[in-house]
Short mmCIF file of C-alpha atoms (C1' of nucleotides) in Angstrom, two decimals:
data_model
loop_
_atom_site.label_atom_id
_atom_site.label_comp_id
_atom_site.label_asym_id
_atom_site.label_seq_id
_atom_site.Cartn_x
_atom_site.Cartn_y
_atom_site.Cartn_z
CA MET A 1 45.86 10.80 13.80
CA THR A 2 45.94 7.57 11.97
CA ALA A 3 42.74 4.78 11.96
CA ARG A 4 45.28 2.61 14.20
CA GLY A 5 46.28 5.48 16.46
CA ARG A 6 42.44 6.23 17.50
CA LYS A 7 41.92 2.26 18.61
CA LYS A 8 43.75 2.78 21.67
CA ARG A 9 43.24 5.84 22.77
CA ASP A 10 39.95 7.32 22.54
CA ALA A 11 36.55 5.22 23.32
CA ILE A 12 34.63 4.95 20.52
CA PRO A 13 31.02 6.95 19.96
CA GLN A 14 27.76 5.20 20.91
CA GLY A 15 26.74 5.65 17.47
CA VAL A 16 29.22 3.62 16.07
CA VAL A 17 28.44 1.10 18.21
CA GLY A 18 24.93 0.84 17.52
CA ARG A 19 25.77 0.13 14.08
CA LEU A 20 28.35 -1.98 14.18
CA PRO A 21 25.21 -5.50 14.99
CA VAL A 22 23.67 -3.87 11.53
CA TYR A 23 27.18 -3.98 9.70
CA PHE A 24 27.40 -7.42 11.07
CA ARG A 25 23.95 -9.02 10.17
CA TYR A 26 23.73 -7.65 6.87
CA LEU A 27 27.18 -9.18 6.17
CA THR A 28 26.72 -12.26 7.08
CA GLU A 29 23.66 -12.00 4.90
CA LEU A 30 25.34 -11.63 1.93
CA ALA A 31 27.84 -14.27 3.05
CA ALA A 32 25.21 -16.67 2.90
CA GLN A 33 24.12 -15.15 0.00
CA GLY A 34 27.56 -15.98 -1.81
CA VAL A 35 27.82 -12.70 -2.42
CA ASP A 36 31.59 -11.55 -2.24
CA LYS A 37 32.47 -7.60 -2.71
CA VAL A 38 30.03 -5.46 -1.71
CA SER A 39 30.58 -0.72 -1.96
CA SER A 40 30.21 1.49 0.83
CA ALA A 41 27.97 3.05 -1.77
CA GLN A 42 25.70 -0.52 -1.60
CA LEU A 43 25.92 -1.11 2.26
CA GLY A 44 24.87 2.34 2.20
CA GLU A 45 21.54 1.81 0.19
CA ALA A 46 20.35 -1.41 1.71
CA LEU A 47 21.05 -0.40 5.06
CA ASP A 48 20.04 3.56 4.81
CA PHE A 49 23.57 5.24 5.95
CA THR A 50 25.15 6.95 3.97
CA ALA A 51 28.25 5.98 2.53
CA ALA A 52 30.57 8.30 3.98
CA GLN A 53 29.41 7.45 7.23
CA ILE A 54 29.68 3.35 6.89
CA ARG A 55 33.83 4.29 6.25
CA SER A 56 34.30 6.67 8.43
CA ASP A 57 32.61 3.65 10.86
CA LEU A 58 34.98 1.38 9.32
CA SER A 59 37.78 3.43 9.86
CA TYR A 60 38.17 4.18 13.14
CA PHE A 61 39.33 0.28 13.41
CA GLY A 62 41.49 0.12 10.52
CA SER A 63 41.22 -0.22 6.46
CA PHE A 64 39.62 -3.26 4.98
CA GLY A 65 38.90 -2.06 1.61
CA GLN A 66 40.28 -1.24 -1.50
CA GLN A 67 40.19 2.10 -3.92
CA GLY A 68 38.46 0.81 -6.95
CA TYR A 69 37.33 -2.02 -6.09
CA GLY A 70 34.96 -2.16 -2.57
CA TYR A 71 35.50 -4.54 0.41
CA ASN A 72 35.56 -7.82 0.13
CA VAL A 73 32.14 -9.47 1.63
CA GLY A 74 34.20 -12.49 4.12
CA GLU A 75 36.93 -10.74 4.58
CA LEU A 76 35.09 -7.74 6.28
CA LEU A 77 32.73 -9.89 7.97
CA GLN A 78 35.27 -11.59 9.63
CA GLN A 79 37.02 -8.26 10.52
CA VAL A 80 34.05 -7.68 12.18
CA ARG A 81 33.30 -10.55 13.65
CA ASN A 82 36.69 -9.73 15.72
CA ILE A 83 35.95 -6.11 16.76
CA LEU A 84 32.51 -7.76 18.13
CA GLY A 85 35.08 -9.64 19.63
CA LEU A 86 33.02 -13.16 18.68
CA ASP A 87 36.20 -14.23 17.76
CA LYS A 88 36.48 -15.16 21.74
CA ARG A 89 34.06 -17.81 23.55
CA HIS A 90 32.02 -15.90 26.50
CA SER A 91 31.05 -17.32 29.55
CA LEU A 92 27.29 -16.40 31.39
CA VAL A 93 25.21 -17.16 33.44
CA LEU A 94 21.52 -17.18 33.79
CA VAL A 95 19.05 -15.45 36.62
CA GLY A 96 15.63 -15.54 36.84
CA ALA A 97 13.85 -18.53 34.65
CA GLY A 98 10.56 -17.10 34.15
CA ASN A 99 8.97 -16.60 30.37
CA ILE A 100 12.01 -14.25 29.63
CA GLY A 101 14.82 -16.26 31.26
CA LYS A 102 13.51 -19.03 29.09
CA ALA A 103 12.94 -17.91 25.87
CA ILE A 104 16.57 -16.22 26.07
CA GLY A 105 17.66 -19.43 27.09
CA SER A 106 16.79 -21.57 24.10
CA TYR A 107 17.68 -18.66 22.17
CA SER A 108 20.46 -21.05 20.05
CA TRP A 109 21.93 -18.00 18.34
CA PHE A 110 24.30 -17.32 20.91
CA ARG A 111 25.70 -19.99 21.46
CA ALA A 112 26.31 -21.11 17.81
CA GLU A 113 28.05 -17.26 18.43
CA GLY A 114 30.20 -18.26 21.48
CA PHE A 115 28.17 -16.66 24.05
CA ILE A 116 27.45 -19.87 27.07
CA ILE A 117 25.30 -20.38 29.48
CA GLU A 118 26.81 -22.74 32.13
CA ALA A 119 24.39 -22.14 34.82
CA ILE A 120 21.03 -20.85 35.55
CA PHE A 121 19.20 -19.90 39.09
CA ASP A 122 16.35 -18.93 40.17
CA ILE A 123 14.31 -18.86 43.34
CA ASP A 124 11.53 -20.73 42.93
CA PRO A 125 11.86 -24.57 44.62
CA HIS A 126 9.71 -26.01 42.02
CA LEU A 127 12.11 -24.97 39.41
CA ILE A 128 15.31 -26.21 41.24
CA GLY A 129 16.81 -29.39 39.33
CA ASN A 130 15.12 -28.88 36.34
CA ILE A 131 17.37 -29.35 32.90
CA HIS A 132 16.88 -26.01 30.64
CA GLY A 133 19.15 -26.60 27.44
CA GLY A 134 21.32 -28.92 28.64
CA CYS A 135 21.14 -26.68 32.13
CA ALA A 136 20.14 -27.90 35.53
CA ILE A 137 18.32 -24.88 37.42
CA ARG A 138 20.00 -23.94 40.67
CA HIS A 139 19.00 -22.14 43.85
CA VAL A 140 20.42 -18.41 44.07
CA ASP A 141 21.23 -19.09 47.13
CA GLU A 142 24.12 -20.76 45.07
CA LEU A 143 24.86 -18.34 43.26
CA ARG A 144 27.87 -16.34 44.96
CA GLN A 145 29.75 -20.00 45.74
CA TYR A 146 29.22 -20.79 42.03
CA LEU A 147 30.59 -17.53 41.07
CA ARG A 148 33.93 -18.35 42.86
CA ASN A 149 34.11 -21.35 41.72
CA HIS A 150 33.33 -20.67 37.78
CA PRO A 151 35.17 -17.72 35.99
CA THR A 152 32.33 -15.99 34.43
CA ASP A 153 32.13 -12.95 31.99
CA ILE A 154 28.12 -12.40 31.68
CA GLY A 155 25.52 -12.18 33.96
CA ILE A 156 21.87 -11.86 32.60
CA ILE A 157 19.17 -10.58 34.70
CA ALA A 158 15.81 -11.60 33.63
CA THR A 159 14.18 -11.73 37.31
CA PRO A 160 11.33 -9.34 38.78
CA LYS A 161 12.16 -5.59 39.37
CA GLU A 162 12.73 -5.87 43.15
CA ALA A 163 14.91 -8.65 42.53
CA ALA A 164 17.24 -7.06 39.76
CA GLN A 165 19.35 -4.34 42.27
CA ALA A 166 20.47 -7.69 44.40
CA ILE A 167 20.77 -10.21 41.62
CA CYS A 168 23.42 -7.30 40.50
CA ASP A 169 25.72 -6.69 43.25
CA LEU A 170 25.87 -10.29 43.63
CA LEU A 171 26.68 -10.99 40.09
CA VAL A 172 29.62 -7.63 39.73
CA GLU A 173 30.70 -9.42 43.41
CA GLY A 174 31.66 -12.83 41.27
CA GLY A 175 33.07 -10.83 39.55
CA VAL A 176 30.95 -10.89 36.33
CA ARG A 177 32.62 -7.96 33.69
CA GLY A 178 29.52 -7.29 31.80
CA ILE A 179 25.87 -7.37 32.89
CA TRP A 180 22.97 -7.91 30.29
CA ASN A 181 19.78 -6.36 32.24
CA PHE A 182 16.07 -7.76 30.55
CA SER A 183 13.87 -6.56 34.61
CA PRO A 184 12.67 -3.01 34.66
CA ALA A 185 14.81 -1.53 36.93
CA GLN A 186 17.47 0.75 36.46
CA LEU A 187 20.47 -0.77 38.49
CA ASP A 188 23.51 0.59 39.09
CA VAL A 189 27.35 -1.05 38.85
CA PRO A 190 30.41 0.00 39.30
CA ASP A 191 32.72 2.05 36.16
CA GLU A 192 34.08 -2.05 35.38
CA VAL A 193 31.06 -2.78 34.49
CA ILE A 194 29.40 -2.74 31.01
CA LEU A 195 25.95 -2.58 32.08
CA GLU A 196 23.53 -2.73 28.38
CA ASN A 197 20.17 -3.47 29.36
CA ILE A 198 16.84 -4.75 27.02
CA HIS A 199 13.72 -2.85 28.76
CA LEU A 200 10.73 -3.65 26.52
CA THR A 201 8.86 -1.94 28.22
CA ASP A 202 10.82 1.97 27.28
CA SER A 203 11.23 0.04 24.04
CA LEU A 204 6.82 0.31 24.16
CA LEU A 205 6.38 3.06 25.54
CA ARG A 206 8.89 5.17 22.24
CA LEU A 207 6.81 2.89 19.48
CA SER A 208 3.32 4.30 21.98
CA PHE A 209 5.09 8.28 21.70
CA ARG A 210 5.84 7.97 18.17
CA LEU A 211 2.26 6.58 17.09
CA SER A 212 0.28 9.79 19.40
CA GLU A 213 3.04 12.21 17.40
CA ARG A 214 2.14 11.46 14.40
CA GLU A 215 -2.22 11.47 15.32
CA GLN A 216 -1.57 14.66 16.76
CA ARG A 217 0.72 15.76 13.07
CA ALA A 218 -1.65 14.54 11.27
CA GLU A 219 -4.76 16.60 13.04
CA GLY A 220 -3.18 19.29 13.04
CA GLU A 221 -2.99 19.01 8.79
CA MET B 1 9.60 29.92 18.35
CA THR B 2 7.85 28.88 21.80
CA ALA B 3 7.45 24.82 23.19
CA ARG B 4 3.95 24.73 21.95
CA GLY B 5 5.09 25.94 18.73
CA ARG B 6 7.63 23.34 18.10
CA LYS B 7 5.34 20.90 19.11
CA LYS B 8 3.20 21.34 16.40
CA ARG B 9 5.99 21.73 13.72
CA ASP B 10 9.00 19.88 14.04
CA ALA B 11 9.55 16.44 14.83
CA ILE B 12 11.01 14.93 18.47
CA PRO B 13 14.86 14.54 18.23
CA GLN B 14 15.52 10.90 19.17
CA GLY B 15 17.40 11.84 22.04
CA VAL B 16 14.69 13.06 23.88
CA VAL B 17 12.23 9.73 22.80
CA GLY B 18 14.93 7.98 23.86
CA ARG B 19 14.83 9.77 27.11
CA LEU B 20 11.02 10.21 27.83
CA PRO B 21 10.49 7.10 28.55
CA VAL B 22 13.02 6.83 31.74
CA TYR B 23 11.54 10.44 33.16
CA PHE B 24 8.09 7.98 33.03
CA ARG B 25 10.32 5.15 35.08
CA TYR B 26 11.95 7.53 37.75
CA LEU B 27 8.62 10.34 38.14
CA THR B 28 6.31 6.76 38.85
CA GLU B 29 9.06 5.79 41.71
CA LEU B 30 8.35 9.02 42.88
CA ALA B 31 4.95 9.34 42.99
CA ALA B 32 4.63 5.71 44.49
CA GLN B 33 7.29 7.21 47.19
CA GLY B 34 4.96 9.80 48.00
CA VAL B 35 7.46 12.71 46.82
CA ASP B 36 5.34 15.60 45.58
CA LYS B 37 8.05 18.12 44.80
CA VAL B 38 11.73 17.48 42.27
CA SER B 39 13.67 19.95 40.54
CA SER B 40 16.04 19.20 37.07
CA ALA B 41 19.21 18.79 39.08
CA GLN B 42 17.56 16.18 41.06
CA LEU B 43 16.21 14.60 38.58
CA GLY B 44 19.60 14.86 36.39
CA GLU B 45 21.52 13.83 39.97
CA ALA B 46 19.03 10.44 40.05
CA LEU B 47 19.08 9.96 36.29
CA ASP B 48 21.98 10.84 34.94
CA PHE B 49 21.71 13.88 32.81
CA THR B 50 22.31 17.27 32.95
CA ALA B 51 19.79 19.38 34.19
CA ALA B 52 19.17 21.98 30.95
CA GLN B 53 18.33 18.75 29.43
CA ILE B 54 15.86 17.67 31.81
CA ARG B 55 14.53 21.05 31.27
CA SER B 56 15.67 21.47 27.61
CA ASP B 57 13.28 17.88 26.98
CA LEU B 58 10.31 19.17 28.87
CA SER B 59 10.31 22.06 27.39
CA TYR B 60 9.94 20.47 23.73
CA PHE B 61 5.83 19.74 25.22
CA GLY B 62 5.22 22.57 27.20
CA SER B 63 5.99 24.44 30.65
CA PHE B 64 5.33 22.12 33.25
CA GLY B 65 7.48 23.43 36.28
CA GLN B 66 7.69 26.54 38.67
CA GLN B 67 10.39 29.18 38.74
CA GLY B 68 11.89 28.31 42.30
CA TYR B 69 9.74 25.24 43.19
CA GLY B 70 10.66 23.14 40.68
CA TYR B 71 7.95 20.74 39.89
CA ASN B 72 4.69 18.72 41.39
CA VAL B 73 5.46 15.15 40.84
CA GLY B 74 1.86 14.11 40.54
CA GLU B 75 1.61 16.35 37.67
CA LEU B 76 4.74 15.63 36.22
CA LEU B 77 4.08 12.04 35.40
CA GLN B 78 0.29 13.83 34.10
CA GLN B 79 2.15 15.43 31.94
CA VAL B 80 4.71 12.58 30.43
CA ARG B 81 2.17 9.88 30.61
CA ASN B 82 0.09 12.34 27.55
CA ILE B 83 3.04 12.94 26.09
CA LEU B 84 3.45 8.91 25.85
CA GLY B 85 -0.15 8.06 24.62
CA LEU B 86 -0.88 6.72 27.87
CA ASP B 87 -4.32 8.32 27.91
CA LYS B 88 -5.27 6.15 25.31
CA ARG B 89 -5.89 2.63 25.15
CA HIS B 90 -4.72 0.57 22.51
CA SER B 91 -5.65 -2.70 20.65
CA LEU B 92 -1.69 -5.43 20.28
CA VAL B 93 -2.24 -8.54 18.16
CA LEU B 94 0.33 -11.00 18.70
CA VAL B 95 1.83 -13.12 15.88
CA GLY B 96 4.31 -16.03 17.28
CA ALA B 97 3.22 -17.60 20.44
CA GLY B 98 6.90 -18.98 20.64
CA ASN B 99 9.35 -18.77 23.88
CA ILE B 100 9.31 -14.98 23.63
CA GLY B 101 5.25 -14.56 22.52
CA LYS B 102 4.56 -16.22 25.66
CA ALA B 103 7.22 -14.20 27.73
CA ILE B 104 5.54 -10.68 25.97
CA GLY B 105 1.97 -12.40 25.96
CA SER B 106 2.08 -12.66 30.50
CA TYR B 107 3.83 -9.44 30.58
CA SER B 108 1.23 -7.40 33.22
CA TRP B 109 2.83 -4.38 32.36
CA PHE B 110 1.23 -3.87 29.51
CA ARG B 111 -2.22 -4.57 29.91
CA ALA B 112 -2.07 -2.49 33.11
CA GLU B 113 -1.07 0.61 30.67
CA GLY B 114 -3.67 0.07 28.29
CA PHE B 115 -1.81 -2.54 26.06
CA ILE B 116 -4.52 -5.05 25.26
CA ILE B 117 -3.62 -8.08 23.24
CA GLU B 118 -6.99 -9.10 22.03
CA ALA B 119 -5.18 -12.37 19.65
CA ILE B 120 -2.37 -14.58 19.22
CA PHE B 121 -1.30 -16.21 16.02
CA ASP B 122 0.52 -19.38 15.52
CA ILE B 123 1.61 -21.54 12.76
CA ASP B 124 1.68 -24.70 14.66
CA PRO B 125 -1.44 -26.77 14.92
CA HIS B 126 -0.57 -28.29 18.15
CA LEU B 127 -0.57 -24.34 20.12
CA ILE B 128 -3.64 -23.33 18.33
CA GLY B 129 -6.59 -22.82 20.66
CA ASN B 130 -4.60 -22.60 23.69
CA ILE B 131 -5.46 -19.98 25.89
CA HIS B 132 -2.95 -17.93 26.42
CA GLY B 133 -3.22 -14.92 28.63
CA GLY B 134 -7.42 -15.00 28.30
CA CYS B 135 -6.65 -15.62 24.06
CA ALA B 136 -7.13 -18.84 22.68
CA ILE B 137 -4.13 -19.10 20.10
CA ARG B 138 -5.42 -18.78 15.86
CA HIS B 139 -4.30 -19.86 13.01
CA VAL B 140 -1.93 -17.07 11.37
CA ASP B 141 -3.90 -18.29 8.32
CA GLU B 142 -6.89 -16.26 10.05
CA LEU B 143 -4.48 -12.84 10.37
CA ARG B 144 -6.37 -11.78 7.35
CA GLN B 145 -9.90 -11.63 8.15
CA TYR B 146 -8.84 -10.38 11.79
CA LEU B 147 -7.22 -7.42 11.37
CA ARG B 148 -10.70 -6.83 8.46
CA ASN B 149 -13.11 -6.98 11.33
CA HIS B 150 -10.94 -5.67 14.29
CA PRO B 151 -8.85 -2.69 14.18
CA THR B 152 -5.76 -2.94 15.55
CA ASP B 153 -2.96 0.10 16.50
CA ILE B 154 0.31 -2.43 17.09
CA GLY B 155 1.45 -5.52 15.34
CA ILE B 156 3.95 -7.38 17.39
CA ILE B 157 5.95 -10.16 15.61
CA ALA B 158 7.66 -13.14 17.63
CA THR B 159 8.04 -14.97 14.73
CA PRO B 160 11.57 -16.56 13.39
CA LYS B 161 13.40 -14.41 11.06
CA GLU B 162 12.58 -16.15 8.15
CA ALA B 163 8.53 -15.83 8.73
CA ALA B 164 9.04 -12.03 9.70
CA GLN B 165 8.89 -9.82 6.51
CA ALA B 166 5.58 -11.85 4.84
CA ILE B 167 3.68 -11.77 8.65
CA CYS B 168 4.93 -7.43 8.85
CA ASP B 169 3.10 -7.42 5.58
CA LEU B 170 -0.01 -8.85 6.68
CA LEU B 171 -0.04 -6.49 9.22
CA VAL B 172 0.82 -3.37 7.47
CA GLU B 173 -1.81 -4.46 5.20
CA GLY B 174 -4.13 -4.93 7.80
CA GLY B 175 -3.17 -1.10 8.75
CA VAL B 176 -1.77 -1.46 12.34
CA ARG B 177 -0.36 1.95 12.26
CA GLY B 178 2.86 0.09 14.40
CA ILE B 179 5.51 -2.41 14.41
CA TRP B 180 6.79 -4.06 17.38
CA ASN B 181 9.35 -6.28 16.43
CA PHE B 182 11.21 -8.85 17.99
CA SER B 183 13.15 -11.26 15.08
CA PRO B 184 16.44 -10.51 14.62
CA ALA B 185 15.06 -9.66 10.54
CA GLN B 186 15.75 -5.41 8.98
CA LEU B 187 12.11 -5.61 8.36
CA ASP B 188 10.67 -2.46 5.12
CA VAL B 189 7.64 -1.34 6.24
CA PRO B 190 5.85 2.15 4.49
CA ASP B 191 6.86 5.75 6.23
CA GLU B 192 3.63 5.79 6.85
CA VAL B 193 3.99 2.98 10.10
CA ILE B 194 5.74 2.63 12.62
CA LEU B 195 8.77 -0.07 13.39
CA GLU B 196 9.91 -0.46 16.89
CA ASN B 197 12.60 -3.06 16.71
CA ILE B 198 13.88 -5.11 20.20
CA HIS B 199 16.90 -6.35 18.51
CA LEU B 200 18.39 -8.69 21.07
CA THR B 201 21.52 -10.13 19.02
CA ASP B 202 22.34 -6.58 18.32
CA SER B 203 22.22 -6.00 22.31
CA LEU B 204 24.49 -8.85 22.76
CA LEU B 205 26.76 -7.57 20.25
CA ARG B 206 27.20 -4.15 21.85
CA LEU B 207 27.92 -5.71 25.67
CA SER B 208 30.47 -7.98 23.85
CA PHE B 209 31.70 -4.94 21.47
CA ARG B 210 32.48 -3.20 24.55
CA LEU B 211 33.59 -6.30 26.84
CA SER B 212 36.37 -6.05 24.05
CA GLU B 213 36.99 -2.78 23.96
CA ARG B 214 38.14 -2.83 27.17
CA GLU B 215 40.33 -5.85 27.71
CA GLN B 216 42.15 -4.21 24.44
CA ARG B 217 42.55 -1.01 26.40
CA ALA B 218 43.74 -2.55 30.21
CA GLU B 219 45.83 -4.37 27.49
CA GLY B 220 47.70 -1.07 26.22
CA GLU B 221 48.25 -0.05 29.95
"C1'" DT C 1 12.19 40.80 49.89
"C1'" DA C 2 15.35 36.68 49.08
"C1'" DG C 3 16.75 32.23 47.73
"C1'" DA C 4 15.39 29.10 44.13
"C1'" DT C 5 14.57 27.21 40.04
"C1'" DT C 6 12.82 27.76 35.51
"C1'" DG C 7 12.39 28.15 30.47
"C1'" DT C 8 15.20 29.52 26.82
"C1'" DT C 9 18.90 31.66 24.38
"C1'" DA C 10 24.21 31.80 23.26
"C1'" DA C 11 28.00 28.93 22.37
"C1'" DT C 12 30.59 24.66 22.94
"C1'" DC C 13 30.70 20.51 21.81
"C1'" DG C 14 30.31 16.30 19.40
"C1'" DA C 15 28.97 13.87 15.18
"C1'" DT C 16 27.27 13.08 9.90
"C1'" DT C 17 28.05 14.77 5.48
"C1'" DA C 18 30.46 16.29 1.49
"C1'" DA C 19 34.25 16.33 -1.16
"C1'" DC C 20 38.41 15.15 -3.25
"C1'" DA C 21 43.55 13.28 -3.29
"C1'" DA C 22 45.68 8.79 -3.03
"C1'" DT C 23 45.68 4.91 -5.26
"C1'" DC C 24 43.27 -0.18 -6.49
"C1'" DT D 1 45.11 3.44 -18.62
"C1'" DA D 2 40.68 5.16 -17.77
"C1'" DG D 3 37.30 4.47 -14.23
"C1'" DA D 4 36.00 3.06 -9.17
"C1'" DT D 5 36.11 3.64 -4.23
"C1'" DT D 6 38.24 3.71 -0.77
"C1'" DG D 7 39.72 6.43 3.62
"C1'" DT D 8 40.73 11.46 5.98
"C1'" DT D 9 39.86 16.07 5.94
"C1'" DA D 10 37.12 20.02 6.20
"C1'" DA D 11 32.02 21.55 6.34
"C1'" DT D 12 27.94 21.18 7.87
"C1'" DC D 13 24.70 20.27 10.93
"C1'" DG D 14 21.90 18.73 15.21
"C1'" DA D 15 23.08 17.55 20.24
"C1'" DT D 16 23.96 19.21 24.25
"C1'" DT D 17 25.21 22.49 27.83
"C1'" DA D 18 25.99 26.81 30.24
"C1'" DA D 19 24.28 30.78 31.64
"C1'" DC D 20 20.96 34.03 32.61
"C1'" DA D 21 16.67 36.93 32.86
"C1'" DA D 22 12.43 36.26 34.59
"C1'" DT D 23 9.44 35.49 38.23
"C1'" DC D 24 7.54 32.11 41.47
#
DNA sequence: TAGATTGTTAATCGATTAACAATC
DNA sequence: TAGATTGTTAATCGATTAACAATC
């Protein structure tokens, strides 16, 4: 089966999807430094993967290198950008204008890469009308109507846990194709909607686990 | 090899570590609902894992169930809490009091579970002295001295990318055992320090990737 | 006791890596 | 051309799952 053949048929494994952004970040850095050539061995060294894994990952999407040379940084970066969907503009709505919502809304990287927050919603009457990053904050009651009039790719959920599923349902009903969830809730979405979670507490618990694992190992010795 | 034998010897696989916080979250919910019994089949159904995987995961740490009955929710939750290290208090410092830093600092869940932010640092003179969550913000120049006087378990990095590695080095030198990194930087830490990243941009890129993957699949049909 | 469900072993599946022919 | 490095195949490794004896 050819690489191109695989592209349309099989789903890309989780592991590969997880590494693509890492490649993107590093290639961006190399490009900024003016490096114009890189081999899979060099990439592997820098990112702590094996060279074989990098070549294997990239081959899911095509043949971007040249035997005896390696990869052209600018060209590979462009390919990875396209693979990640950064050649398209994405429209977003942000629900929840609390601390996390504000932090997300003010991250300029997103906008620079084509992820445009078109509207912000909150339930707190005191916040309504405030301008945040060029966006007026609207009442969450307007969300349904807004989505009817403004087709939206991605809904960001930055509400408390209790509100998250209801907001998620509204977003799905309103036709978003992806949900970026910052609440600690375990959300239910239909198969056709992509759910990506940032579970801060899970992350801290993994860290905590590994700390005690280390401790116990140290004691055991 | 017995389960208890494994505990001290082998490292716990990534996958298991990733699922433990999910078990913890769901068991907490069950306990709050007053449920007192649960089987691996029921857990699997609710969390979308196989029953065998849940039993296998738990068996790394011991035998917490009873044949013919299942698991006692309260008891299992307590065990998982201990496994995750939630039976210990953890001291933290937060570096970076911008939007993300403020969001993290105001998450009350952390404190409730024993993760206490003891000090906050920033480089902006305008912020120094401000009180945030009961903590005065100090200048980052004091970080080294602070860590000398206050042994600290975990350092949180919520600075811009450019400052992250330098802060990381200071934290490591100051003796923290874990780093919780919110900057987009790819940090270098020595083997004995645990690094846990929240890479927001990677998360958004994974979502973006899966959206275009879907699109292309839809077109292909 | 009969029914249910654990903890663990063996079988399966999938992902990673080593090796190498192809070729720049 | 000789040296280097790709893309891919086959071998290896590890994680998941099915099955079941043990037993509450």
